[in-house]
XYZ file of N, CA and C in Angstrom:
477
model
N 6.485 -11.915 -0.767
C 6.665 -12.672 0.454
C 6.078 -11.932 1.645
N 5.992 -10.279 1.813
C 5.766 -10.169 2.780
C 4.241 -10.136 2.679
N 3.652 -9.871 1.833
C 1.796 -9.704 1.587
C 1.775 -11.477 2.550
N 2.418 -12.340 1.931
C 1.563 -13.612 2.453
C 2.171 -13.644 4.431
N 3.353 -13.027 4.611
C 3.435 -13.109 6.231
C 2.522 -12.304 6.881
N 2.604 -11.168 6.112
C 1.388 -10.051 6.954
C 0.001 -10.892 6.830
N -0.447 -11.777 6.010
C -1.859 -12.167 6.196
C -1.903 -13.727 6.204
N -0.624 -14.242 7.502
C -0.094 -15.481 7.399
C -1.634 -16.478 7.930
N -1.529 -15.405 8.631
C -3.074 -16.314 9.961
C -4.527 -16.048 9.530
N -4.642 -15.861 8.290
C -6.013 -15.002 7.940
C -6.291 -15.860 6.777
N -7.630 -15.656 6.175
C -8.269 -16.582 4.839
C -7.718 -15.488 3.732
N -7.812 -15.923 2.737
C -7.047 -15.898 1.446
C -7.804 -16.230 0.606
N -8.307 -15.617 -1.001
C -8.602 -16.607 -2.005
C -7.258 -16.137 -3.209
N -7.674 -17.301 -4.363
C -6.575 -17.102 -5.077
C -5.689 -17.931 -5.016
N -4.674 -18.445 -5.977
C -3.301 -18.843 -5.478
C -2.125 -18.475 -6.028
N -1.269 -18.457 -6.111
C 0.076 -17.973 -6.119
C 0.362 -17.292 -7.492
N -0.431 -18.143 -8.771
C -0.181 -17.865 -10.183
C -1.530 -16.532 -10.647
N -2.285 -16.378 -9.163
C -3.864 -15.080 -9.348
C -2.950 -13.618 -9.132
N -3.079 -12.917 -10.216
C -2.899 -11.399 -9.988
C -3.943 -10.507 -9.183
N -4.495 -11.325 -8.788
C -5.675 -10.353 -7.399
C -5.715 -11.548 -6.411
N -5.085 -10.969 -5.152
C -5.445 -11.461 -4.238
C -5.957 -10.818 -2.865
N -7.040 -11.302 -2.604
C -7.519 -11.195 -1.339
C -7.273 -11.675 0.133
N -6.987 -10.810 0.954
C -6.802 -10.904 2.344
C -7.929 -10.136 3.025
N -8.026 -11.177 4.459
C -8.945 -10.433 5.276
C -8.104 -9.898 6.439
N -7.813 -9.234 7.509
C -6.846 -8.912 7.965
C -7.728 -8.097 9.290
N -7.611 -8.879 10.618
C -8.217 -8.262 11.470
C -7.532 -7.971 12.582
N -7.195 -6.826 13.261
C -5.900 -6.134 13.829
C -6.981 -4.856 14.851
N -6.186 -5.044 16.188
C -6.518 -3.697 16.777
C -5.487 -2.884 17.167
N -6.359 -1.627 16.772
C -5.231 -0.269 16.623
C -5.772 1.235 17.334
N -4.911 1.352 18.152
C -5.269 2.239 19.193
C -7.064 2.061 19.968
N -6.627 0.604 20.504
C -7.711 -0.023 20.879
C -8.927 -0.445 20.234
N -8.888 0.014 19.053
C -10.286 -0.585 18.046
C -9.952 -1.645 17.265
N -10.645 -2.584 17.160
C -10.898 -3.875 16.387
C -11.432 -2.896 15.176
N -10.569 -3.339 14.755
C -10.151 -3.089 12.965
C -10.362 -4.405 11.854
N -11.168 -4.303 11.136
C -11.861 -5.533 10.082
C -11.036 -4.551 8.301
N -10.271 -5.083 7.606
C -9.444 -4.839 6.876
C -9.464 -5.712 5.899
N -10.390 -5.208 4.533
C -9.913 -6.456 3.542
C -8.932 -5.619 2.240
N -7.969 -6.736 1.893
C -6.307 -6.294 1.352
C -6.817 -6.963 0.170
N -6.734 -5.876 -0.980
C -6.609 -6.862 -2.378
C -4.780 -6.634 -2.911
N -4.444 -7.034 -3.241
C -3.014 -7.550 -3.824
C -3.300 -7.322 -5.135
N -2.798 -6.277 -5.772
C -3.178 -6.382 -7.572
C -2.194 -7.420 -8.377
N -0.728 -7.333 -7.628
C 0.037 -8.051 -8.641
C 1.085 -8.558 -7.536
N 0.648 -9.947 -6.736
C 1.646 -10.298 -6.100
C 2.556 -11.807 -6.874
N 2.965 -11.035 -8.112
C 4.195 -12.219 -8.500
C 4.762 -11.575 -8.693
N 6.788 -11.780 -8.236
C 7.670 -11.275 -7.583
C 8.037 -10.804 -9.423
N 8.938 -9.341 -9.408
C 9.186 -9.148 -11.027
C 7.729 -8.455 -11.452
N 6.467 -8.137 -11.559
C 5.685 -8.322 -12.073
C 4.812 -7.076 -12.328
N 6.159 -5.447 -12.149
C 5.039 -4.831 -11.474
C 4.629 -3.782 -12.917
N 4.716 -4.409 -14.362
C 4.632 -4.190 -15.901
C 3.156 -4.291 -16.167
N 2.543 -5.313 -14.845
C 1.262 -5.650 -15.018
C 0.067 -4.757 -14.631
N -0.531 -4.448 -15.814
C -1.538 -3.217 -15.498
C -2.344 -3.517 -14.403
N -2.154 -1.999 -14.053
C -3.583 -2.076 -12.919
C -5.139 -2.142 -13.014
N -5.686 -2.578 -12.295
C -6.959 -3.174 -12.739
C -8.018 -1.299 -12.092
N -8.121 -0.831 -13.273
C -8.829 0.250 -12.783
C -10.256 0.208 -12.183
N -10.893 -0.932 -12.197
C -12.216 -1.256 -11.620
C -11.729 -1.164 -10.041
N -10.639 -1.929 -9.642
C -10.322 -2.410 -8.646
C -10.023 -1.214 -7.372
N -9.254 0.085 -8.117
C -9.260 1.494 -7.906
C -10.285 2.459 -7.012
N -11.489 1.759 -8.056
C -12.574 2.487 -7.650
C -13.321 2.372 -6.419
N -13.058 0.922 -5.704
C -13.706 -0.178 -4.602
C -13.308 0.393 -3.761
N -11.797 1.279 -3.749
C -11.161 1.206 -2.317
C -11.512 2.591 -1.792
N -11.375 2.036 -0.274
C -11.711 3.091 0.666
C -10.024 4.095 1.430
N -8.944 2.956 0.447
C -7.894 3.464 1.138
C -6.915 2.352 -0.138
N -5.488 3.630 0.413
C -4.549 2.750 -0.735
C -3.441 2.454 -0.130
N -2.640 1.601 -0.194
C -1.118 0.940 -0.378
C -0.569 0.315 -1.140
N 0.804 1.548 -2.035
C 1.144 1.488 -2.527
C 2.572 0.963 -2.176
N 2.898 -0.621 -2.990
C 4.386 -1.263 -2.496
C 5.266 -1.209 -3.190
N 6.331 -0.696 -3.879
C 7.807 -0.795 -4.475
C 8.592 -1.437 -3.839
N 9.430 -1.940 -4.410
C 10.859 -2.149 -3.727
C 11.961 -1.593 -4.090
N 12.602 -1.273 -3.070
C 13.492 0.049 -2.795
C 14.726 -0.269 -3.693
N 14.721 -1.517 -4.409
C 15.832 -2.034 -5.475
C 15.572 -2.621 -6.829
N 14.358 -1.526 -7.270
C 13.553 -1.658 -8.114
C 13.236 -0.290 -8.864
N 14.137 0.463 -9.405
C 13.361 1.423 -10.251
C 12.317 1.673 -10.695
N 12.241 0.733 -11.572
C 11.104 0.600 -12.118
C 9.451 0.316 -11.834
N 9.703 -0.418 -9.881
C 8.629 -0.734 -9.207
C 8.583 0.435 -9.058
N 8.863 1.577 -8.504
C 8.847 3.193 -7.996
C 8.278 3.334 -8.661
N 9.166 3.751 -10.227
C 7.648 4.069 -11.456
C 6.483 4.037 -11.328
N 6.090 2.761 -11.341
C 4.912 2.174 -11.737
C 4.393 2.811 -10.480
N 4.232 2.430 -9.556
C 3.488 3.085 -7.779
C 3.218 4.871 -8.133
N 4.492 5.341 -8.779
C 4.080 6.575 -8.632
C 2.994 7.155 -9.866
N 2.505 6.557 -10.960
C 1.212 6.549 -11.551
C 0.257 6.134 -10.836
N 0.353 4.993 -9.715
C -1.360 4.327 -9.168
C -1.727 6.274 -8.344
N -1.331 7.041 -7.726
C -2.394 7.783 -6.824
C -2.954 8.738 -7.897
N -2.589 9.227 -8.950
C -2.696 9.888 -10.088
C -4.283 9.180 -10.722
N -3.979 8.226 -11.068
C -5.095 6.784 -11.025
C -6.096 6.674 -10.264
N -6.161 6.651 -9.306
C -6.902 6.458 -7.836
C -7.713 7.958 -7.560
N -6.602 9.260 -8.610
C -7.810 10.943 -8.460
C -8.702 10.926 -8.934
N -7.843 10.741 -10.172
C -8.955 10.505 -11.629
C -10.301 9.506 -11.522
N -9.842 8.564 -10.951
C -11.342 7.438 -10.545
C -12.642 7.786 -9.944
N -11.364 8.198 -8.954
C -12.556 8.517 -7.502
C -12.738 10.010 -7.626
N -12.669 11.079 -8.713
C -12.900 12.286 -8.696
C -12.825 13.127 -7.551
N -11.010 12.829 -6.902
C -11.396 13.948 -5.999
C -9.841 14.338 -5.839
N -9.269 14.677 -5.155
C -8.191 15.222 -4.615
C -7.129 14.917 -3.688
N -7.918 14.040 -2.801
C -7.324 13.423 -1.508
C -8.182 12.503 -0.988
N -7.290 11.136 -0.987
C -7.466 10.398 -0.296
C -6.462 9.892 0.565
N -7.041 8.517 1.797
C -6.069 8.316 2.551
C -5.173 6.866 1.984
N -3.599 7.449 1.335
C -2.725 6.500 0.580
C -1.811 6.546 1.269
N -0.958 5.870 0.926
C 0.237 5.475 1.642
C 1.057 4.937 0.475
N 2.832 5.331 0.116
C 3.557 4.845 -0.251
C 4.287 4.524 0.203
N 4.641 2.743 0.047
C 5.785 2.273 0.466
C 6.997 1.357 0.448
N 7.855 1.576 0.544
C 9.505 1.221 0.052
C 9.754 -0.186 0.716
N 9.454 -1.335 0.375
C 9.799 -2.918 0.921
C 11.415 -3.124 0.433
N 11.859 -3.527 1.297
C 13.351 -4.288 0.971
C 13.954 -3.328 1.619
N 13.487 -2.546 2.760
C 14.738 -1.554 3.651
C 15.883 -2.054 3.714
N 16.023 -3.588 4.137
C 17.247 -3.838 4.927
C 18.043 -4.563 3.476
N 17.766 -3.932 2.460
C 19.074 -4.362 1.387
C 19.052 -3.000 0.736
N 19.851 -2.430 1.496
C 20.312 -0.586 1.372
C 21.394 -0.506 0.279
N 22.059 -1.512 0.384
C 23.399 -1.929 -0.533
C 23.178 -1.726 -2.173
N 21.548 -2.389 -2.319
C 20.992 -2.380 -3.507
C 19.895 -1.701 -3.837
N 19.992 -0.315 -2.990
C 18.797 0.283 -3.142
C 19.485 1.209 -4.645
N 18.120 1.380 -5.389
C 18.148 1.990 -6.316
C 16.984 3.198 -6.708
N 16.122 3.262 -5.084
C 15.495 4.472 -5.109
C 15.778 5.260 -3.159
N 15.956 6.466 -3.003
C 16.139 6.745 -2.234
C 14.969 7.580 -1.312
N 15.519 7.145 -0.046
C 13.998 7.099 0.969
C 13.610 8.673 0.887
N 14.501 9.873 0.304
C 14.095 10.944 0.138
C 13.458 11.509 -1.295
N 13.782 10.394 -2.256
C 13.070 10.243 -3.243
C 11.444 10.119 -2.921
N 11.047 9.204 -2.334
C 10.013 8.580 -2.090
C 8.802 9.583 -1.606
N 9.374 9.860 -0.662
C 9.379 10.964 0.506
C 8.610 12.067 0.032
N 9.231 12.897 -0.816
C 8.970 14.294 -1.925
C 7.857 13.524 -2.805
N 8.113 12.512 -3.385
C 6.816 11.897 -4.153
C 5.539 11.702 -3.190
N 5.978 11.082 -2.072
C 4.244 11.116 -1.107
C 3.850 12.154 -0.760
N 5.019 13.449 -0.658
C 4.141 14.653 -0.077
C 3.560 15.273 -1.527
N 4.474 15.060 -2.600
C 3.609 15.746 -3.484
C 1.992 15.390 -3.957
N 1.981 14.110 -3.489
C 0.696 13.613 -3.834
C -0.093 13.383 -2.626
N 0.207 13.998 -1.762
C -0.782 13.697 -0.442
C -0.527 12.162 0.059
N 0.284 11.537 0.121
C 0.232 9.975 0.394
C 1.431 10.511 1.821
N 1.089 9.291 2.489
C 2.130 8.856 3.566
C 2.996 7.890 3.007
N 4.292 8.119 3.553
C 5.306 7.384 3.030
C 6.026 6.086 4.353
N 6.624 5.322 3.998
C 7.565 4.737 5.020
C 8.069 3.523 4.232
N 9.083 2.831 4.705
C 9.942 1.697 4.225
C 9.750 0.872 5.166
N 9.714 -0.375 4.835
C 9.599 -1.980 5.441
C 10.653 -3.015 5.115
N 10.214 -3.810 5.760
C 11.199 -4.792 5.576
C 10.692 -6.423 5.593
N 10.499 -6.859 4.846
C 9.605 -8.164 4.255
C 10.426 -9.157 5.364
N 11.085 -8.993 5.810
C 11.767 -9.885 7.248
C 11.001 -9.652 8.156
N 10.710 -8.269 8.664
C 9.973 -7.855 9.731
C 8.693 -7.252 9.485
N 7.850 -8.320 9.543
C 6.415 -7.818 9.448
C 5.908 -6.932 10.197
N 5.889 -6.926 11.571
C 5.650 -5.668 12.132
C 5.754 -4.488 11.700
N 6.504 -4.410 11.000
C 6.549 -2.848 10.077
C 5.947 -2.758 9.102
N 5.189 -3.867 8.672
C 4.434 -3.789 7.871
C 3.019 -3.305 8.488
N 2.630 -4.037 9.827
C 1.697 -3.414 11.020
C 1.897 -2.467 11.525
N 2.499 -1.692 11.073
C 3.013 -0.112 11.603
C 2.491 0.645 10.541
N 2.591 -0.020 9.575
C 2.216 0.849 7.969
C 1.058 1.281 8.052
N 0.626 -0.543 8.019
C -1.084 -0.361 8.036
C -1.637 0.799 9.052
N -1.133 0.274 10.813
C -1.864 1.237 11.587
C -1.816 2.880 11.064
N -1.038 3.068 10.408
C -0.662 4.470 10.084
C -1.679 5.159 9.073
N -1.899 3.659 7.869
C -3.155 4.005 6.872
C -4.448 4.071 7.265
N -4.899 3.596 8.346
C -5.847 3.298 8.925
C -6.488 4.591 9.794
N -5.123 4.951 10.345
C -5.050 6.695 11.386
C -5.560 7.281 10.270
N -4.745 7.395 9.017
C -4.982 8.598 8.182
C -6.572 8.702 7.352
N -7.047 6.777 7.438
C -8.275 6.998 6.844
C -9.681 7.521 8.003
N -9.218 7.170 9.172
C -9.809 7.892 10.357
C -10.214 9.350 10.550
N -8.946 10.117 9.961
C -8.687 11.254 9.968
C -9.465 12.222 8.950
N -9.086 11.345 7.646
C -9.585 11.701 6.363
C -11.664 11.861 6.769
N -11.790 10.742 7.340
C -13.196 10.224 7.553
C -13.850 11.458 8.487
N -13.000 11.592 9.709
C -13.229 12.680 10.366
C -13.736 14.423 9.663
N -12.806 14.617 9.081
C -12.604 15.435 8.276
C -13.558 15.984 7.267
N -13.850 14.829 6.607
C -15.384 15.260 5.444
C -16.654 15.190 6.792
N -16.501 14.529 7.735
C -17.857 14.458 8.617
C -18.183 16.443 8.981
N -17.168 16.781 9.656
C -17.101 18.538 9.837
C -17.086 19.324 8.841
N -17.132 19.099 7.248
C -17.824 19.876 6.452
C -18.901 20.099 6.348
């Protein structure tokens, strides 16, 4: 639910029953017009058993990784994709992001935000939790992946 609010106003292909979906997603962030295209590997709710498409791995210039925070087993699975994403792209570090959807049902959380936390630093990823109610925090995420792919970008330029 929240992939389709965050890219409520934007083109789309695919429909509801496609395990890849595409978003275009155009946002400015710390004053730059930002052009952002979002592939979705597996947006059916339950679904996250469904392998990742390792071609798909290789395309990206940046990652976000989504669990839900009342989902064991979504954790799992997220914490193999950056492992995935070394091995592909043969390198060490890139700019990823892991993150915890369903903040505001704490009641039923079954992974903890310091869990998460220790997993993104061990793998170089940024971490944070959202809340599929409040999209904006989902635009907080992004701006954050976006800083870090800035940064990252910066970074190999001064070698």
């Amino acid at each position: 639910a929240n992939t389709r609010q965050f890219a409520n106003t934007h083109e789309h292909s695919g429909d509801t029953t496609d395990l890849i979906n595409s978003y275009w997603r155009t946002c400015i962030i710390d004053g730059i017009l930002v052009h952002v295209t979002i592939e979705v590997i597996s947006d059916i709710p339950g679904s996250y058993a469904v392998g990742l498409n390792d071609a798909h791995l290789k395309g990206g210039d940046l990652y976000m990784f989504i669990y839900s925070i009342t989902s064991r087993s979504s954790f799992d699975y997220v914490c193999e994709c950056p492992r995935r994403v070394y091995e592909w792209k043969e390198t060490d570090s890139l700019p990823m992001m892991i993150v915890g959807n369903h903040c505001d049902k704490d009641k039923d959380r079954q992974v903890l935000a310091t869990e998460s936390r220790a997993f993104a630093n061990e793998t170089g990823c940024g971490s944070c939790e959202v809340s599929e109610h409040d999209v904006s925090s989902l635009d907080l995420a992004l701006a954050d992946l976006v800083r870090s792919k800035w940064a990252f970008d910066k970074k190999r330029r001064e070698r």
